[in-house]
Coordinates of C-alpha atoms in Angstrom, one line a residue:
X26 CA 0.0 0.0 0.0
X27 CA 1.4 3.4 -1.0
X28 CA 0.4 6.5 0.9
X29 CA -0.4 9.7 -0.9
X30 CA 2.5 11.4 0.9
X31 CA 3.0 15.1 1.6
X32 CA 2.6 18.0 -0.8
X33 CA 5.8 18.1 -2.8
X34 CA 5.8 21.9 -2.4
X35 CA 6.4 21.6 1.4
X36 CA 10.1 22.6 1.1
X37 CA 11.5 19.4 2.6
X38 CA 15.2 19.0 1.9
X39 CA 15.1 16.4 -0.9
X40 CA 18.1 15.0 -2.6
X41 CA 16.1 14.4 -5.7
X42 CA 12.6 15.6 -7.0
X43 CA 9.7 13.7 -5.5
X44 CA 11.7 11.9 -2.8
X45 CA 9.4 10.8 0.0
X46 CA 10.4 11.3 3.7
X47 CA 12.0 8.3 5.4
X48 CA 9.5 8.9 8.2
X49 CA 6.4 11.0 8.1
X50 CA 4.2 11.1 11.2
X51 CA 1.0 13.1 10.9
X52 CA -1.5 14.2 13.5
X53 CA 0.0 12.2 16.3
X54 CA -1.9 12.7 19.6
X55 CA -1.6 10.9 23.0
X56 CA -3.7 11.3 26.1
X57 CA -2.9 9.9 29.6
X58 CA -5.9 10.2 31.9
X59 CA -7.0 13.8 31.4
X60 CA -3.6 15.1 30.2
X61 CA -3.0 15.5 26.4
X62 CA 0.7 14.9 26.2
X63 CA 0.8 15.0 22.4
X64 CA -1.6 17.2 20.4
X65 CA -1.5 16.7 16.6
X66 CA 2.2 16.4 16.2
X67 CA 3.7 16.2 12.6
X68 CA 7.3 15.1 12.1
X69 CA 9.0 14.6 8.7
X70 CA 12.5 13.1 8.5
X71 CA 14.2 12.7 5.1
X72 CA 16.4 9.9 3.8
X73 CA 20.1 10.4 4.8
X74 CA 19.1 13.1 7.3
X75 CA 20.1 13.5 11.0
X76 CA 17.1 15.1 12.5
X77 CA 17.1 16.6 16.1
X78 CA 14.1 16.5 18.4
X79 CA 14.2 18.9 21.3
X80 CA 11.8 20.3 23.9
X81 CA 11.5 21.1 27.6
X82 CA 11.0 18.2 30.1
X83 CA 7.5 17.0 29.7
X84 CA 7.1 18.5 26.2
X85 CA 6.3 15.1 24.7
X86 CA 9.6 14.1 23.1
X87 CA 9.9 10.6 24.7
X88 CA 6.2 10.0 24.4
X89 CA 6.3 10.7 20.6
X90 CA 9.3 8.3 20.2
X91 CA 7.5 5.6 22.3
X92 CA 4.3 6.0 20.3
X93 CA 6.2 5.5 17.0
X94 CA 7.9 2.5 18.6
X95 CA 4.6 0.9 19.5
X96 CA 5.0 1.2 23.3
X97 CA 2.1 3.6 23.4
X98 CA -1.0 3.5 21.2
X99 CA -1.8 6.8 19.6
X100 CA -5.2 8.4 19.6
X101 CA -7.3 7.8 16.5
X102 CA -6.6 9.9 13.5
X103 CA -2.8 9.8 13.4
X104 CA -0.8 8.1 10.7
X105 CA 2.7 6.9 10.1
X106 CA 4.3 6.7 6.6
X107 CA 7.7 5.2 6.0
X108 CA 9.4 5.8 2.7
X109 CA 6.1 6.6 1.1
X110 CA 4.5 3.4 2.4
X111 CA 1.7 3.4 5.0
X112 CA 2.9 1.7 8.2
X113 CA 0.6 0.1 10.8
X114 CA -0.2 2.7 13.5
X115 CA -0.2 1.7 16.4
X116 CA 2.9 -0.4 15.6
X117 CA 2.5 -4.0 16.6
X118 CA 5.0 -5.7 18.9
X119 CA 8.2 -6.2 16.9
X120 CA 6.8 -4.3 14.0
X121 CA 9.2 -1.4 14.2
X122 CA 12.2 -3.7 13.9
X123 CA 10.6 -5.4 10.9
X124 CA 10.1 -2.0 9.3
X125 CA 13.8 -1.2 9.7
X126 CA 13.4 1.1 12.7
X127 CA 15.7 0.7 15.7
X128 CA 15.6 2.5 19.0
X129 CA 18.0 3.3 21.9
X130 CA 15.8 4.5 24.8
X131 CA 17.0 6.5 27.8
X132 CA 17.4 3.4 29.9
X133 CA 19.3 1.5 27.2
X134 CA 17.4 -1.8 27.6
X135 CA 20.4 -3.8 28.5
X136 CA 20.5 -6.8 30.9
X137 CA 23.3 -6.2 33.4
X138 CA 23.6 -9.8 34.4
X139 CA 24.3 -10.9 30.8
X140 CA 27.5 -10.7 28.8
X141 CA 28.0 -8.1 26.0
X142 CA 27.5 -10.8 23.3
X143 CA 24.2 -11.9 24.9
X144 CA 23.0 -8.3 25.0
X145 CA 24.0 -7.8 21.4
X146 CA 21.9 -10.8 20.5
X147 CA 19.0 -10.1 22.8
X148 CA 16.6 -8.9 20.2
X149 CA 17.3 -12.0 18.1
X150 CA 16.1 -14.0 21.1
X151 CA 13.2 -11.8 22.2
X152 CA 11.8 -10.6 18.9
X153 CA 12.8 -13.1 16.3
X154 CA 12.7 -16.0 18.8
X155 CA 15.8 -17.3 17.2
X156 CA 17.1 -19.8 19.8
X157 CA 19.5 -21.6 17.4
X158 CA 22.3 -19.0 17.9
X159 CA 25.8 -20.3 17.2
X160 CA 27.7 -18.4 19.9
X161 CA 31.1 -18.7 18.3
X162 CA 29.8 -17.1 15.2
X163 CA 27.9 -14.6 17.3
X164 CA 31.2 -13.6 19.1
X165 CA 33.0 -13.1 15.7
X166 CA 30.1 -11.0 14.5
X167 CA 30.2 -8.8 17.6
X168 CA 34.0 -8.4 17.4
X169 CA 33.7 -7.4 13.7
X170 CA 31.0 -4.9 14.6
X171 CA 33.0 -3.4 17.4
X172 CA 36.1 -3.2 15.2
X173 CA 34.1 -1.5 12.5
X174 CA 33.0 1.2 15.0
X175 CA 36.3 1.4 16.7
X176 CA 35.2 0.1 20.1
X177 CA 37.6 -1.8 22.4
X178 CA 35.0 -3.6 24.6
X179 CA 35.4 -7.3 25.7
X180 CA 32.4 -9.2 24.2
X181 CA 32.6 -11.7 27.0
X182 CA 32.4 -9.1 29.8
X183 CA 29.3 -8.8 32.0
X184 CA 27.5 -5.6 31.3
X185 CA 27.2 -5.0 35.0
X186 CA 31.0 -4.7 35.2
X187 CA 31.2 -2.0 32.5
X188 CA 31.1 1.7 32.8
X189 CA 28.0 3.7 32.0
X190 CA 29.8 5.1 28.9
X191 CA 30.6 1.6 27.6
X192 CA 27.0 0.5 28.3
X193 CA 25.6 3.4 26.3
X194 CA 28.0 2.6 23.4
X195 CA 26.9 -1.1 23.4
X196 CA 23.2 -0.1 23.2
X197 CA 23.9 2.4 20.4
X198 CA 26.1 0.0 18.4
X199 CA 23.5 -2.8 18.7
X200 CA 20.9 -0.4 17.3
X201 CA 23.2 0.7 14.4
X202 CA 23.8 -3.0 13.6
X203 CA 20.1 -3.8 13.6
X204 CA 19.4 -0.9 11.2
X205 CA 22.0 -2.2 8.8
X206 CA 20.9 -5.9 9.2
X207 CA 17.1 -5.5 9.1
X208 CA 16.6 -2.3 7.0
X209 CA 16.1 -2.4 3.2
X210 CA 19.1 -1.5 1.1
X211 CA 19.6 2.3 1.4
X212 CA 16.8 2.6 4.1
X213 CA 16.6 2.3 7.8
X214 CA 15.7 4.7 10.7
X215 CA 17.7 4.9 13.9
X216 CA 16.1 6.8 16.8
X217 CA 18.4 7.8 19.8
X218 CA 16.6 9.0 22.9
X219 CA 19.1 11.1 24.8
X220 CA 22.1 8.9 24.3
X221 CA 24.9 11.3 25.4
X222 CA 24.4 12.4 29.0
X223 CA 26.8 9.8 30.4
X224 CA 29.3 9.8 27.6
X225 CA 32.7 11.5 27.8
X226 CA 33.6 13.7 25.0
X227 CA 35.5 10.8 23.3
X228 CA 32.3 8.8 23.5
X229 CA 30.3 11.6 22.0
X230 CA 32.8 11.8 19.1
X231 CA 32.5 8.1 18.6
X232 CA 28.7 8.3 18.6
X233 CA 28.8 11.2 16.0
X234 CA 31.1 9.2 13.9
X235 CA 28.7 6.3 13.9
X236 CA 25.8 8.5 13.1
X237 CA 27.6 9.9 10.1
X238 CA 28.5 6.4 8.8
X239 CA 24.9 5.3 9.1
X240 CA 23.4 8.3 7.1
X241 CA 26.1 8.1 4.5
X242 CA 24.4 5.1 2.9
X243 CA 20.9 6.7 3.0
X244 CA 19.6 5.7 6.4
X245 CA 18.2 8.4 8.7
X246 CA 18.8 9.2 12.4
X247 CA 16.5 11.0 14.8
X248 CA 18.4 12.3 17.8
X249 CA 16.4 13.3 20.9
X250 CA 18.7 15.6 22.9
X251 CA 19.0 18.5 25.3
X252 CA 22.2 19.9 24.2
X253 CA 21.9 22.7 21.6
X254 CA 25.6 22.6 20.8
X255 CA 25.3 18.9 20.0
X256 CA 22.2 19.4 17.9
X257 CA 23.8 22.2 15.9
X258 CA 26.9 20.1 15.4
X259 CA 25.4 16.8 14.2
X260 CA 21.9 17.4 12.9
X261 CA 20.7 18.8 9.6
X262 CA 17.3 20.0 10.9
X263 CA 15.6 20.0 14.3
X264 CA 12.0 19.9 15.4
X265 CA 11.1 21.5 18.7
X266 CA 8.1 20.4 20.8
X267 CA 6.5 22.6 23.4
X268 CA 3.5 21.5 25.5
X269 CA 2.8 18.5 23.2
X270 CA 2.8 20.6 20.0
X271 CA 5.3 21.4 17.4
X272 CA 6.8 24.9 18.2
X273 CA 8.8 24.9 15.0
X274 CA 11.3 23.1 12.7
X275 CA 14.6 24.8 11.9
X276 CA 17.7 24.2 9.8
X277 CA 20.2 23.5 12.6
X278 CA 23.2 25.4 11.2
X279 CA 21.1 28.5 10.5
X280 CA 19.5 28.9 14.0
X281 CA 21.5 30.3 16.8
X282 CA 21.3 29.2 20.5
X283 CA 18.9 32.0 21.4
X284 CA 16.4 31.0 18.7
X285 CA 16.5 27.4 20.0
X286 CA 16.0 28.5 23.6
X287 CA 13.1 30.7 22.7
X288 CA 11.4 27.9 20.7
X289 CA 11.9 25.5 23.5
X290 CA 10.7 27.7 26.4
X291 CA 8.4 30.0 24.5
X292 CA 10.1 33.1 25.8
X293 CA 13.5 34.6 26.4
X294 CA 15.2 33.1 29.5
X295 CA 17.3 35.0 31.9
X296 CA 20.1 32.8 33.0
X297 CA 20.7 32.4 36.8
X298 CA 23.9 33.8 38.2
X299 CA 25.1 33.0 41.7
X300 CA 26.5 35.7 43.9
X301 CA 30.3 36.1 43.4
X302 CA 30.9 35.4 47.1
X303 CA 29.1 33.2 49.6
X304 CA 26.7 34.7 52.2
X305 CA 28.4 36.7 55.0
X306 CA 29.4 34.7 58.0
X307 CA 31.8 32.4 56.1
X308 CA 32.2 30.0 59.0
X309 CA 33.6 26.6 57.9
X310 CA 30.9 24.0 57.5
X311 CA 33.1 21.0 56.6
X312 CA 36.8 20.2 56.4
X313 CA 38.2 17.1 54.6
X314 CA 41.8 16.0 55.1
X315 CA 43.8 13.3 53.3
X316 CA 40.9 11.5 51.5
X317 CA 42.1 8.3 49.7
X318 CA 39.7 6.1 47.7
X319 CA 39.3 4.6 44.3
X320 CA 40.6 7.2 41.8
X321 CA 41.1 9.6 44.7
X322 CA 44.8 9.9 45.6
X323 CA 44.9 12.5 48.4
X324 CA 42.2 15.2 48.6
X325 CA 41.9 17.9 51.2
X326 CA 39.3 20.7 51.0
X327 CA 37.4 23.2 53.1
X328 CA 33.8 24.4 52.3
X329 CA 32.2 27.3 54.1
X330 CA 28.6 27.8 55.3
X331 CA 26.5 28.9 52.3
X332 CA 29.3 28.2 49.8
X333 CA 28.7 26.4 46.5
X334 CA 32.0 24.7 45.7
X335 CA 32.5 23.0 42.2
X336 CA 34.6 19.9 41.6
X337 CA 35.5 19.1 38.0
X338 CA 38.1 17.4 35.8
X339 CA 38.3 14.9 33.0
X340 CA 36.5 11.6 33.3
X341 CA 38.4 9.3 35.7
X342 CA 40.3 12.1 37.6
X343 CA 38.4 11.4 40.8
X344 CA 36.3 14.6 41.1
X345 CA 33.1 12.6 41.2
X346 CA 34.4 9.7 43.3
X347 CA 35.4 12.2 46.0
X348 CA 31.7 12.7 46.7
X349 CA 31.0 9.0 46.8
X350 CA 33.8 8.4 49.2
X351 CA 32.7 11.3 51.5
X352 CA 29.2 9.8 51.7
X353 CA 30.4 6.2 52.2
X354 CA 28.9 5.1 48.8
X355 CA 32.4 3.7 48.0
X356 CA 35.0 2.7 50.6
X357 CA 37.7 5.2 51.6
X358 CA 41.0 3.8 52.8
X359 CA 42.2 7.0 54.6
X360 CA 41.1 10.5 55.5
X361 CA 38.9 12.4 57.9
X362 CA 36.0 14.8 57.7
X363 CA 35.0 17.4 60.2
X364 CA 31.4 18.9 60.2
X365 CA 30.6 21.6 62.7
X366 CA 33.5 20.5 64.9
X367 CA 32.6 16.8 64.9
X368 CA 35.5 14.8 63.4
X369 CA 35.2 11.4 61.9
X370 CA 37.4 8.9 60.0
X371 CA 36.3 8.4 56.4
X372 CA 37.4 4.8 56.4
X373 CA 34.3 2.9 57.5
X374 CA 31.9 5.8 56.6
X375 CA 28.4 4.6 55.6
X376 CA 25.5 6.5 54.1
X377 CA 23.6 6.1 57.3
X378 CA 26.4 7.7 59.3
X379 CA 26.8 10.4 56.7
X380 CA 23.1 11.3 57.0
X381 CA 23.2 11.4 60.8
X382 CA 25.9 14.1 60.4
X383 CA 23.8 16.2 58.2
X384 CA 25.2 15.1 54.8
X385 CA 23.1 14.4 51.7
X386 CA 24.2 13.0 48.4
X387 CA 22.5 12.9 45.0
X388 CA 24.3 10.6 42.5
X389 CA 24.2 11.2 38.7
X390 CA 22.6 7.8 38.1
X391 CA 19.0 8.9 38.4
X392 CA 17.1 5.6 38.4
X393 CA 19.9 3.4 39.7
X394 CA 21.7 5.0 42.7
X395 CA 19.7 8.2 43.2
X396 CA 16.1 7.0 43.1
X397 CA 13.9 3.9 42.8
X398 CA 12.1 4.0 39.4
X399 CA 9.5 1.4 40.5
X400 CA 8.5 3.4 43.6
X401 CA 6.1 6.3 43.5
X402 CA 7.1 10.0 43.7
X403 CA 5.7 10.1 47.2
X404 CA 7.7 7.0 48.3
X405 CA 10.9 8.4 46.9
X406 CA 10.5 11.8 48.5
X407 CA 9.3 10.3 51.7
X408 CA 12.2 7.9 52.3
X409 CA 14.6 10.2 54.1
X410 CA 11.8 11.9 56.2
X411 CA 9.5 9.0 57.1
X412 CA 10.0 9.8 60.8
X413 CA 8.2 13.1 60.4
X414 CA 5.0 11.3 59.3
X415 CA 4.7 8.6 61.9
X416 CA 1.6 8.5 64.0
X417 CA 0.0 6.0 66.4
X418 CA -1.2 3.9 63.4
X419 CA 2.0 3.9 61.4
X420 CA 3.0 6.0 58.4
X421 CA 0.5 8.8 57.5
X422 CA 0.7 8.4 53.7
X423 CA -2.0 11.0 53.1
X424 CA 0.2 13.6 54.8
X425 CA 3.1 12.5 52.7
X426 CA 1.0 12.8 49.6
X427 CA 0.0 16.3 50.5
X428 CA 3.6 17.2 51.4
X429 CA 4.7 15.9 48.0
X430 CA 2.0 18.0 46.2
X431 CA 3.4 21.1 47.9
X432 CA 7.0 20.2 46.9
X433 CA 5.8 19.5 43.4
X434 CA 4.4 23.0 43.1
X435 CA 7.6 24.5 44.5
X436 CA 9.9 22.6 42.1
X437 CA 7.5 22.6 39.1
X438 CA 7.3 18.7 38.9
X439 CA 5.2 17.8 35.8
X440 CA 2.8 16.1 36.1
X441 CA 2.4 16.9 39.8
X442 CA 0.9 13.5 40.8
X443 CA 2.7 11.9 43.8
X444 CA 1.2 8.5 43.0
X445 CA 3.1 8.2 39.7
X446 CA 6.2 6.1 39.7
X447 CA 9.5 7.9 39.4
X448 CA 10.4 5.9 36.3
X449 CA 7.3 7.3 34.5
X450 CA 8.7 10.8 34.6
X451 CA 10.9 12.5 32.0
X452 CA 14.6 12.7 33.1
X453 CA 14.3 16.3 34.1
X454 CA 11.2 15.9 36.2
X455 CA 12.7 12.9 37.9
X456 CA 15.7 15.0 38.8
X457 CA 13.4 17.7 40.3
X458 CA 11.8 15.0 42.5
X459 CA 15.3 13.8 43.7
X460 CA 16.4 17.4 44.3
X461 CA 13.3 18.0 46.4
X462 CA 13.9 14.7 48.3
X463 CA 17.2 16.0 49.6
X464 CA 16.6 19.7 49.9
X465 CA 13.6 19.1 52.2
X466 CA 16.1 17.6 54.7
X467 CA 17.9 21.0 55.0
X468 CA 21.3 19.3 55.0
X469 CA 24.4 20.8 56.5
X470 CA 26.5 19.5 53.5
X471 CA 24.7 18.8 50.2
X472 CA 26.7 16.9 47.5
X473 CA 25.4 16.7 43.9
X474 CA 26.9 14.7 41.0
X475 CA 25.9 16.2 37.6
X476 CA 22.7 17.6 39.0
X477 CA 21.3 19.1 35.8
X478 CA 21.9 16.4 33.2
X479 CA 18.8 16.2 31.0
X480 CA 17.1 19.2 32.7
X481 CA 15.6 21.8 30.4
X482 CA 16.8 25.4 30.5
X483 CA 13.9 26.8 32.4
X484 CA 13.9 24.0 35.0
X485 CA 17.6 24.3 35.3
X486 CA 17.3 27.9 36.4
X487 CA 14.7 27.0 39.0
X488 CA 17.0 24.3 40.4
X489 CA 19.9 26.7 40.5
X490 CA 17.6 29.1 42.4
X491 CA 16.7 26.4 44.9
X492 CA 20.4 25.7 45.5
X493 CA 21.1 29.4 46.0
X494 CA 18.3 29.6 48.5
X495 CA 19.7 26.5 50.3
X496 CA 23.1 28.1 50.5
X497 CA 21.6 31.4 51.8
X498 CA 20.2 29.3 54.7
X499 CA 23.8 28.1 55.4
X500 CA 23.9 24.8 53.6
X501 CA 27.4 24.1 52.1
X502 CA 27.1 22.6 48.6
X503 CA 29.6 20.4 46.7
X504 CA 28.8 20.1 42.9
X505 CA 30.7 17.6 40.8
X506 CA 30.2 18.3 37.2
X507 CA 31.9 18.4 33.7
X508 CA 29.5 21.1 32.6
X509 CA 31.7 24.2 32.8
X510 CA 28.8 26.6 32.0
X511 CA 26.8 25.2 34.9
X512 CA 29.8 25.6 37.3
X513 CA 30.4 29.1 36.1
X514 CA 26.7 30.0 36.8
X515 CA 26.4 28.7 40.3
X516 CA 29.8 28.3 42.0
X517 CA 31.7 30.6 44.3
X518 CA 34.9 28.5 43.8
X519 CA 35.9 25.7 41.5
X520 CA 38.4 22.9 42.2
X521 CA 40.0 21.1 39.2
X522 CA 41.2 17.5 39.6
X523 CA 43.8 15.5 37.8
X524 CA 45.0 12.0 38.7
X525 CA 43.0 11.9 41.9
X526 CA 44.3 15.2 43.2
X527 CA 43.2 18.9 43.3
X528 CA 45.7 20.8 41.2
X529 CA 43.9 24.1 40.5
X530 CA 41.6 26.4 42.4
X531 CA 39.6 29.1 40.7
X532 CA 38.1 31.8 43.1
X533 CA 35.8 34.8 42.8
X534 CA 36.6 36.8 39.7
X535 CA 38.3 33.8 38.0
X536 CA 35.4 31.7 37.2
X537 CA 33.9 31.6 33.7
X538 CA 33.1 28.8 31.2
X539 CA 36.2 29.2 29.1
X540 CA 38.6 29.6 32.0
X541 CA 37.3 26.4 33.6
X542 CA 37.7 24.6 30.3
X543 CA 41.3 25.8 29.8
X544 CA 42.3 24.9 33.3
X545 CA 40.7 21.5 33.2
X546 CA 42.8 20.7 30.1
X547 CA 45.9 22.2 31.5
X548 CA 45.5 20.2 34.8
X549 CA 46.4 17.0 33.0
X550 CA 50.0 18.2 32.7
X551 CA 50.0 20.1 36.0
X552 CA 49.3 17.0 38.2
X553 CA 52.7 15.5 37.4
X554 CA 54.5 18.6 38.3
X555 CA 52.6 19.4 41.5
X556 CA 54.1 16.5 43.4
X557 CA 51.2 16.4 45.8
X558 CA 47.9 17.8 46.8
X559 CA 47.0 21.4 46.3
X560 CA 45.0 22.0 49.4
X561 CA 41.7 23.7 48.5
X562 CA 41.9 26.8 50.6
X563 CA 43.7 29.0 48.1
X564 CA 46.8 28.5 46.1
X565 CA 47.7 25.4 44.1
X566 CA 47.0 27.2 40.8
X567 CA 48.0 25.5 37.6
X568 CA 49.7 27.4 34.7
X569 CA 47.4 29.2 32.4
X570 CA 47.3 29.7 28.6
X571 CA 44.8 30.9 26.1
X572 CA 44.2 27.6 24.4
X573 CA 40.6 26.6 24.3
X574 CA 40.0 23.0 25.0
X575 CA 37.2 20.6 25.8
X576 CA 36.7 18.9 29.2
X577 CA 36.0 15.1 29.4
X578 CA 32.5 15.8 28.3
X579 CA 32.2 18.8 26.0
X580 CA 31.3 22.0 27.9
X581 CA 27.7 22.2 27.0
X582 CA 24.6 24.2 27.7
X583 CA 21.9 21.7 28.2
X584 CA 18.7 23.5 27.5
X585 CA 15.9 21.0 26.9

């Protein structure tokens, strides 16, 4: 069956006259309960095109992708046309794969307990029900695929033992391979739903290389992302959703950052900027001395009441592991921490002991270490404060529900329904829940690892404001991040790590995005010359130059 297709005067970027879109979705709507998440969305992606899909958290991006995939049934009236041929809509189970469409969703769909080979073959088992797999041949095929894409990952390793970056690359490579294996010659559509948040810059470059190799032969890629710089670098065009509708489609290279932001948010956004110095009073809230742990060689630092202190470096330099060791999430072999005059050895620290001393920690792994996706919003928020809601009959869940509704209004959680599971929310809204979970405890020392990954530009400013308000109340904040722009916006000081040590400190008047980038790159050479720890209370500056360089992940302004 051949669909009539779009009007040929619609100005789509065709390589030849009359070329049909690789994917044309028309009038796609989706309602959950009383909420219309998608409202008549149209999306056209051409053969050989890399097409970006952006929007604020809750704008409908992931819902649109899941509806095309067949995970959600659309409302009546929508249609899906692939290469000029009408496709079943809703898509039946396994139908997308048979149509040459492959997906990488936010949560990767990998089985941690299985090996890399088994995960690469997972869809052959689950969808095609091909149980007669010759594993020697399968290993050779996986090794050949990895070699083609320049990956050095052991096919026999358990996925649970690999880094998040390697896991993401495995899921993406599997999807690329499926497009090439199951798509028709010169066809195929690969849809990547926010694949880059946990990739270092080298991983992002590998991904972009893979994308270019796929579209070179005529296949198409839809990239759902938050990073405008990434979208402008790799996509040909981009469609922006706002409140479930198409706000506009632009040629990526012709639209500047401000145009993207205005389409995403619907108005010009004033970027938050923290005060140059912490609130008056400056009394020390926490002192760390001689911390040694995995990837952490010897770290000492002080953080004052009300201070927001940034920790950064290239991937593997220990800036993020420092937070884990301070909280007892990974074991420390040496070091001490003093909070409000109470001194404690870090060897043997546990999360429970850390919480008792007024510490709170929000990891970057949102639905793994930071929250429980299968539990409700109310249960996730209520976990650290259950004692407040006990009565003679047990836990007062209605009071917790009402408390969560109030927090939802404060942090603009969408939808503000405490009974929903955390895993049902978009990445940005899940992060708002987790920020609310810890800020409600009014911690003495709040530690955040990549707190705004996947958070849209408007919500990001609200979260920054919440951190600023917490610091104004005297909370000391440690922020571990590779996002130089974020650090420049919110931090009073920034510490730069190399080889598990602090080698550079940037203070008031020295902090901006480019300076952080330059010093992060320079720190790689500075660590070897430092000969020890640069204690983070002034001094320890690394040499400076004017070369611009990228950090482990590219400095990026995540805006959607």
